[in-house]
mmCIF file of C-alpha atoms in Angstrom:
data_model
loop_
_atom_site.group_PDB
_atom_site.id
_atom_site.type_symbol
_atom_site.label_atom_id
_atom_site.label_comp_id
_atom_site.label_asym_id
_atom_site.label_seq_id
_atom_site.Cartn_x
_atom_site.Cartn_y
_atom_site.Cartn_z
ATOM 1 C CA UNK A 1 29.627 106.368 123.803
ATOM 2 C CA UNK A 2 27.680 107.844 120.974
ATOM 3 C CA UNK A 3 25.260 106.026 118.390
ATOM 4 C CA UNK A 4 28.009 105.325 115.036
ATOM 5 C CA UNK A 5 27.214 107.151 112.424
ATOM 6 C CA UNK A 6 28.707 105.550 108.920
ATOM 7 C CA UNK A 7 29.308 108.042 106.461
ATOM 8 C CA UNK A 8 31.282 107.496 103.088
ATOM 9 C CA UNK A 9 35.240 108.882 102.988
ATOM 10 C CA UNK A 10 37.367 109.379 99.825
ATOM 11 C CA UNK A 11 41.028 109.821 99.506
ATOM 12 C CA UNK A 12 43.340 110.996 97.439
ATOM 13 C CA UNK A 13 47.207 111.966 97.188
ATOM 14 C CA UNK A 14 47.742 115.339 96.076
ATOM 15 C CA UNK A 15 50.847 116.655 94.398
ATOM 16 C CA UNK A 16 51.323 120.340 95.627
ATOM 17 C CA UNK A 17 49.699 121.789 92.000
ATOM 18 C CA UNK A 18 46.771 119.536 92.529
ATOM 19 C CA UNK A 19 46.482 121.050 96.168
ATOM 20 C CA UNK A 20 46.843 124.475 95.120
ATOM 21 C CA UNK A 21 43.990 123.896 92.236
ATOM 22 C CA UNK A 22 41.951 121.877 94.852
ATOM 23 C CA UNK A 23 41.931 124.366 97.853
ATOM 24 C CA UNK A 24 41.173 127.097 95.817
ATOM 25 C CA UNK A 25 38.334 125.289 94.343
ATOM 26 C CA UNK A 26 36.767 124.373 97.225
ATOM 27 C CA UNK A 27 37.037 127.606 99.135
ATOM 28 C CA UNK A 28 34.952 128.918 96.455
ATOM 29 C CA UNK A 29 31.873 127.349 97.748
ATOM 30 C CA UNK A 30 32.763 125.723 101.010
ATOM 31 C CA UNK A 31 33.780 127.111 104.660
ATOM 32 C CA UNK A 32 36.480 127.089 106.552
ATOM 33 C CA UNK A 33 35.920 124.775 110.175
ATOM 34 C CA UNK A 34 35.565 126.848 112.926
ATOM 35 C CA UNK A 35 38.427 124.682 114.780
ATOM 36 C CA UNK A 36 41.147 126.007 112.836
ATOM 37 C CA UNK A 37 43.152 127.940 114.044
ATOM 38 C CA UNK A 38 43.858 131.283 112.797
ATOM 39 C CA UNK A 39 46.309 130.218 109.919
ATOM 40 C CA UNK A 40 43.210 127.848 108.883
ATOM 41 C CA UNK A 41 44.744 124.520 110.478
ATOM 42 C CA UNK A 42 45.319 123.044 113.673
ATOM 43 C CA UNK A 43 47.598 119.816 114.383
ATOM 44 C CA UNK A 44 46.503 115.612 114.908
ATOM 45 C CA UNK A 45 48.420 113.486 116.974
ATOM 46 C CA UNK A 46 47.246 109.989 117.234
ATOM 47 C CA UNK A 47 48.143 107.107 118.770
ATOM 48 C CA UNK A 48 47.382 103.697 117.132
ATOM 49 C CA UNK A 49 47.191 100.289 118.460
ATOM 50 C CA UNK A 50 47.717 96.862 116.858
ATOM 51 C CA UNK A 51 47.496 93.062 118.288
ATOM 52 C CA UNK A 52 50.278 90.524 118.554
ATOM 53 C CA UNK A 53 49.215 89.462 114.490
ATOM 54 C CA UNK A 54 49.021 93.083 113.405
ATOM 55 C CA UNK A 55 45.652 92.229 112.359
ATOM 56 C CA UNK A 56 44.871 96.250 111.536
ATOM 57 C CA UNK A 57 47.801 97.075 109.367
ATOM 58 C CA UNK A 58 47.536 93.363 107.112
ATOM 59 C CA UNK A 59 43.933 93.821 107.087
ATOM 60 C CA UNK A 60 44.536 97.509 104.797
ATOM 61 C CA UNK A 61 47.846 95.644 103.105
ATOM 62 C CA UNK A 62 45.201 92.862 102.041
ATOM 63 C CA UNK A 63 42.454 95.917 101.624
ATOM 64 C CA UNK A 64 40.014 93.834 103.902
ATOM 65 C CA UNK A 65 36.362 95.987 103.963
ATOM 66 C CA UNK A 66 35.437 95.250 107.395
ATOM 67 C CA UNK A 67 38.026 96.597 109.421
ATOM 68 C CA UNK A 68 38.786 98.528 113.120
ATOM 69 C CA UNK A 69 41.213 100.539 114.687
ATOM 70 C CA UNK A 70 41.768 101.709 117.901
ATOM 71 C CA UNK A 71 43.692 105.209 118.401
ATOM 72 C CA UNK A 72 43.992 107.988 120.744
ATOM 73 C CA UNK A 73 43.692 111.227 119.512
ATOM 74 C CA UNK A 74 44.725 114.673 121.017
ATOM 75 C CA UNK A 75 44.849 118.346 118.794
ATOM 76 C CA UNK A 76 47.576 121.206 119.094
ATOM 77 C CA UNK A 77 50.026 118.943 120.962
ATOM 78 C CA UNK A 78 47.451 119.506 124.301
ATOM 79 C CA UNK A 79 46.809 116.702 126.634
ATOM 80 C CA UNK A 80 43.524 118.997 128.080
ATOM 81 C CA UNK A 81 40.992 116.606 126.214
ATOM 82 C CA UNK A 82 42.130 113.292 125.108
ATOM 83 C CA UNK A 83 40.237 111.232 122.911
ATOM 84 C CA UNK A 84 39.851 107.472 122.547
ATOM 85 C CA UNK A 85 38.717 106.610 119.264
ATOM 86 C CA UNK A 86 37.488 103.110 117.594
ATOM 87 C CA UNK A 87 37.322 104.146 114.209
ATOM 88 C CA UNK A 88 35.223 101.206 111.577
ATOM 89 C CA UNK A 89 35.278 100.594 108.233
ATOM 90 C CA UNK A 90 31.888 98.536 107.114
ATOM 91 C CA UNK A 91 30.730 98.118 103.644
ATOM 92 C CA UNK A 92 32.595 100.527 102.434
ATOM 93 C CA UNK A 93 31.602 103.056 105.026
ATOM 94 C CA UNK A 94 33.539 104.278 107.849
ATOM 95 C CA UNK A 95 32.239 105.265 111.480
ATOM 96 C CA UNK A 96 33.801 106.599 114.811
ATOM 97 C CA UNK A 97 33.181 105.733 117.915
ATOM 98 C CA UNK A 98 35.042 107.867 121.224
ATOM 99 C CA UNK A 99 34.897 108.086 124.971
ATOM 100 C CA UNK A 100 36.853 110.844 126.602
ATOM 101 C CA UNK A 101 39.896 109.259 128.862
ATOM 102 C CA UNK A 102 41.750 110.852 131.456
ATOM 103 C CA UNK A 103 45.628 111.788 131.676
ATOM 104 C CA UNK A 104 46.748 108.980 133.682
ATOM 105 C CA UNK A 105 44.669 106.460 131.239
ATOM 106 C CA UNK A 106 46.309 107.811 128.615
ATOM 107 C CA UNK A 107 49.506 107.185 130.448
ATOM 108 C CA UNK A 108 49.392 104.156 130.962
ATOM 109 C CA UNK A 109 48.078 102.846 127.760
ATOM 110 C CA UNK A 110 50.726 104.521 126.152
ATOM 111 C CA UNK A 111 53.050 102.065 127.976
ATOM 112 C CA UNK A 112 50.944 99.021 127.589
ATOM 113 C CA UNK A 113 48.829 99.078 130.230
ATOM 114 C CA UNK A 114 45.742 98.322 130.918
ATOM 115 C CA UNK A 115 44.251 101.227 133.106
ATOM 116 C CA UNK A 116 42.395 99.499 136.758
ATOM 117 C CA UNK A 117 39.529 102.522 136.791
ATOM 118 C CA UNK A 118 38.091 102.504 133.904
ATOM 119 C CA UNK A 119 34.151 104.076 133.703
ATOM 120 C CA UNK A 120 31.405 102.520 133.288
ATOM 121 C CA UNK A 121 30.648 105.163 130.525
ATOM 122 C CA UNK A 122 34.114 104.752 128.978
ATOM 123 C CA UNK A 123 32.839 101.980 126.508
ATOM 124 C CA UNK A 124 35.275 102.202 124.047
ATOM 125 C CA UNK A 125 38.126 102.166 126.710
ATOM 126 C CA UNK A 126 36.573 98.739 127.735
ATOM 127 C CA UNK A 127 36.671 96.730 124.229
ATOM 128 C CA UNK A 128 40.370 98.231 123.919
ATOM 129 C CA UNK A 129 40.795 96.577 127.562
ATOM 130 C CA UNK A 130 39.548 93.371 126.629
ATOM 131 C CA UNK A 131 41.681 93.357 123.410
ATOM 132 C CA UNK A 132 45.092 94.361 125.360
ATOM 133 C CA UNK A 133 44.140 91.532 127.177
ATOM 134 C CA UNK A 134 43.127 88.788 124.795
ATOM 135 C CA UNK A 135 44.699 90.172 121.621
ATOM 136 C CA UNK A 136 47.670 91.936 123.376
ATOM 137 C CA UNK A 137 46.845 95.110 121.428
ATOM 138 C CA UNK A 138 49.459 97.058 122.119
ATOM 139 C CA UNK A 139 50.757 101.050 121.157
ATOM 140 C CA UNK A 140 52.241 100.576 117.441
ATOM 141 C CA UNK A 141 52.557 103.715 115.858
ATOM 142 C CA UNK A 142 52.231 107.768 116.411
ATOM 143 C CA UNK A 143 51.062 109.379 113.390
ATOM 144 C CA UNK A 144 51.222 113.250 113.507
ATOM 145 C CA UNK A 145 50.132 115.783 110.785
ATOM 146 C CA UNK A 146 48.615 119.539 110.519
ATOM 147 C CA UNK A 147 44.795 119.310 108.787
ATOM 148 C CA UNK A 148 43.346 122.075 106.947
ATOM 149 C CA UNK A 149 39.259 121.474 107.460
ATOM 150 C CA UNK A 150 36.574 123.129 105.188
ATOM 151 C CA UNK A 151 32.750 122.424 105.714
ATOM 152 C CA UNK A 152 29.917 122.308 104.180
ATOM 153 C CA UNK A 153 26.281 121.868 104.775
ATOM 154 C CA UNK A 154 22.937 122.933 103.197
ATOM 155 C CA UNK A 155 19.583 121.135 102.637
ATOM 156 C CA UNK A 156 20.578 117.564 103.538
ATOM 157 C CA UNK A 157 23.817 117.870 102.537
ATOM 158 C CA UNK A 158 26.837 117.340 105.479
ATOM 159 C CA UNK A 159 30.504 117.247 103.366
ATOM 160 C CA UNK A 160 33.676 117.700 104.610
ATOM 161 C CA UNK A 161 36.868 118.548 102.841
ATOM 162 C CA UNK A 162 40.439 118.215 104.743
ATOM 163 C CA UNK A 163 44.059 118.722 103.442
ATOM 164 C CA UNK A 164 46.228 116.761 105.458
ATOM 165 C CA UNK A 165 49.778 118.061 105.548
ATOM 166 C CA UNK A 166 53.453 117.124 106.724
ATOM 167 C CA UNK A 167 51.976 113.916 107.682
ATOM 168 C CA UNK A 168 54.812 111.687 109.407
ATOM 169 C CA UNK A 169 55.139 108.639 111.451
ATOM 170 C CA UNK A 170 57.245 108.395 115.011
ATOM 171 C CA UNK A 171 57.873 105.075 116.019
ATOM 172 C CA UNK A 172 58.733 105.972 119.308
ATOM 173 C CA UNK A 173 55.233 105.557 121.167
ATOM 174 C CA UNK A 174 56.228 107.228 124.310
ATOM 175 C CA UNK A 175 56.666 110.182 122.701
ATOM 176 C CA UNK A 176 52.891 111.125 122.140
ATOM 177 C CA UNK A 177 51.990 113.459 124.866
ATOM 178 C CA UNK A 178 54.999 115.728 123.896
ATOM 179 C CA UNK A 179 55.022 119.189 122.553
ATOM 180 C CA UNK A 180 57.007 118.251 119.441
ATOM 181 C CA UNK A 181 57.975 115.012 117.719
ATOM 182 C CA UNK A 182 60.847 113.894 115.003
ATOM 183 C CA UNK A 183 58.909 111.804 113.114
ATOM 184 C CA UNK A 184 59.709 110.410 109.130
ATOM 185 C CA UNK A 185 57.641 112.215 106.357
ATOM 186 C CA UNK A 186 55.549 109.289 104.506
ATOM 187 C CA UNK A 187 54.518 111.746 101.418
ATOM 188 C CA UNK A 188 57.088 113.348 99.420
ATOM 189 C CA UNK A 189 58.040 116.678 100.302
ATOM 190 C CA UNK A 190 54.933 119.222 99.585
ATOM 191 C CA UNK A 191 52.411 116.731 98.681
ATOM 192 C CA UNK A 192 49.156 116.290 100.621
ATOM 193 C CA UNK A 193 46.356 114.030 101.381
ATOM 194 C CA UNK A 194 42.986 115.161 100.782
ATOM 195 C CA UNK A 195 39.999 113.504 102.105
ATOM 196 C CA UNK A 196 36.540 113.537 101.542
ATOM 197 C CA UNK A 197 33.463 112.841 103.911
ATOM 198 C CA UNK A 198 29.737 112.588 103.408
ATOM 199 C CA UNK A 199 26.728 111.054 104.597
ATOM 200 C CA UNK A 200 23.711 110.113 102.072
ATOM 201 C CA UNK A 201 25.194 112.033 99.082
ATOM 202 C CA UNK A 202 28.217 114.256 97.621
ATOM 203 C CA UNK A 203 26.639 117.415 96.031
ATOM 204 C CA UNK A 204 27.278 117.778 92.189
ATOM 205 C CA UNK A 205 29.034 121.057 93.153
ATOM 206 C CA UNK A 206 31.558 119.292 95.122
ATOM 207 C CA UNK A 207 31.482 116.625 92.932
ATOM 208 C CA UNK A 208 32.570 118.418 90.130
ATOM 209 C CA UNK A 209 35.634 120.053 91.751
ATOM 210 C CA UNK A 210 36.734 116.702 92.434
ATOM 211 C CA UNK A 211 37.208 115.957 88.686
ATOM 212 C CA UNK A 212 40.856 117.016 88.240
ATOM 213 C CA UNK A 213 42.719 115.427 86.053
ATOM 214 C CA UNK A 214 45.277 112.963 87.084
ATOM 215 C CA UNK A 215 43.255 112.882 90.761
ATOM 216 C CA UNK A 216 42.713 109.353 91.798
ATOM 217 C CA UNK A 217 41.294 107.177 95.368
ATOM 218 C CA UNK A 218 43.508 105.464 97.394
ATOM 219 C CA UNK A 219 42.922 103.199 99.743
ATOM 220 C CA UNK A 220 45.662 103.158 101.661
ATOM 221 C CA UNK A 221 45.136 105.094 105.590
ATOM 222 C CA UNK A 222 47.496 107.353 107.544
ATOM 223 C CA UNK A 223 48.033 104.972 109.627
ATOM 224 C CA UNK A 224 48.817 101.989 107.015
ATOM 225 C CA UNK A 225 51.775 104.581 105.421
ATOM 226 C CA UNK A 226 53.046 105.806 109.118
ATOM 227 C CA UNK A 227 53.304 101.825 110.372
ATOM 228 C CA UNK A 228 54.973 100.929 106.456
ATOM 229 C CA UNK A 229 57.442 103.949 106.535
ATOM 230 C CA UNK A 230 58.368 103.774 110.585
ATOM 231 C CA UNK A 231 61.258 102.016 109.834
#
């Protein structure tokens, strides 16, 4: 398990002019992620958990700054690498930390089991362990979307720009590992959420692409619309 590194993360709901004024604004001076695929976007498929209070989704509702979630996270619908993912919010600031987990952990967690051969390296698998078993965390919600990524870094600047698209929520949990998913749209049709990630500062070329008019934060997550609008 890696060393969390807190970096600050903007959002904001994008009608599809904004988007269309946005992306071609920050193609201009930023690059496209090397993960995407050759239509410039690959799909996210994760997996969220939540105890017996649902501790994760009131603590957004009530906009609570300290905050955790566990999720696991796969990309293009492929189970090849699966990713366990505790993913903070401190201070304002958000952090990630991940362990790699194997197909049959990932089975059975989808299900609501606690795997019995878990790593010693698999850190993150272990506090989700010890929560299924004191906090009976539990599988609540898939949330599924295709991500448009651009990049950018110079000097001391690391920025990334994402257009999250066609997000929607399946509240069938058993359905994760599977190539496609009916799911309910929690945007209206054609709108997007673009997000915005930096470490110790947002260059003022970035910054001033981000002054559109009508453009405004939210702090409401993916997975805090996909667990209101599952139904």
């Amino acid at each position: 398990m890696e060393q969390t590194n807190y970096r600050h993360e903007y959002k904001y709901p994008l009608t599809k002019g904004q988007i269309i004024i946005e992306d071609t604004r920050i193609k201009s001076i930023m690059s496209r992620d090397v993960h995407a695929g050759p239509e410039g976007s690959y799909n996210i498929r994760s997996l969220y958990f939540d105890d017996y209070d649902n501790s994760c989704y009131m603590d957004n509702e009530n906009g609570v700054d300290n905050r955790e979630k566990y999720r696991i996270r796969i990309y293009n619908h492929s189970a090849e690498r699966i990713n366990l993912e505790l993913k903070q919010k401190i201070r304002g600031k958000t952090g990630k930390q991940s362990c790699l987990i194997t197909l049959a952990q990932c089975q059975k967690l989808m299900n609501g089991v606690i795997p019995s051969d878990i790593a010693p390296g698999q850190k993150v698998l272990q506090k989700l362990a010890y929560l299924m078993a004191t906090r009976l965390m539990r599988p609540a919600v898939i949330v599924d979307y295709d991500r448009v990524p651009y990049v950018y870094r110079q000097k001391d600047a690391n920025v990334r720009v994402t257009f999250d698209e066609n997000i929607k929520s399946v509240k069938n949990v058993r359905l994760f590992l599977d190539e496609t998913v009916q799911g309910r749209g929690v945007m209206p049709v054609g709108q997007a959420l673009m997000e915005v990630k930096f470490d110790s500062f947002l260059p003022d070329e970035i910054y001033s692409l981000l002054q559109l008019h009508g453009l405004s934060v939210s702090t409401f997550s993916k997975y805090y619309l996909c667990r209101k609008f599952a139904g």
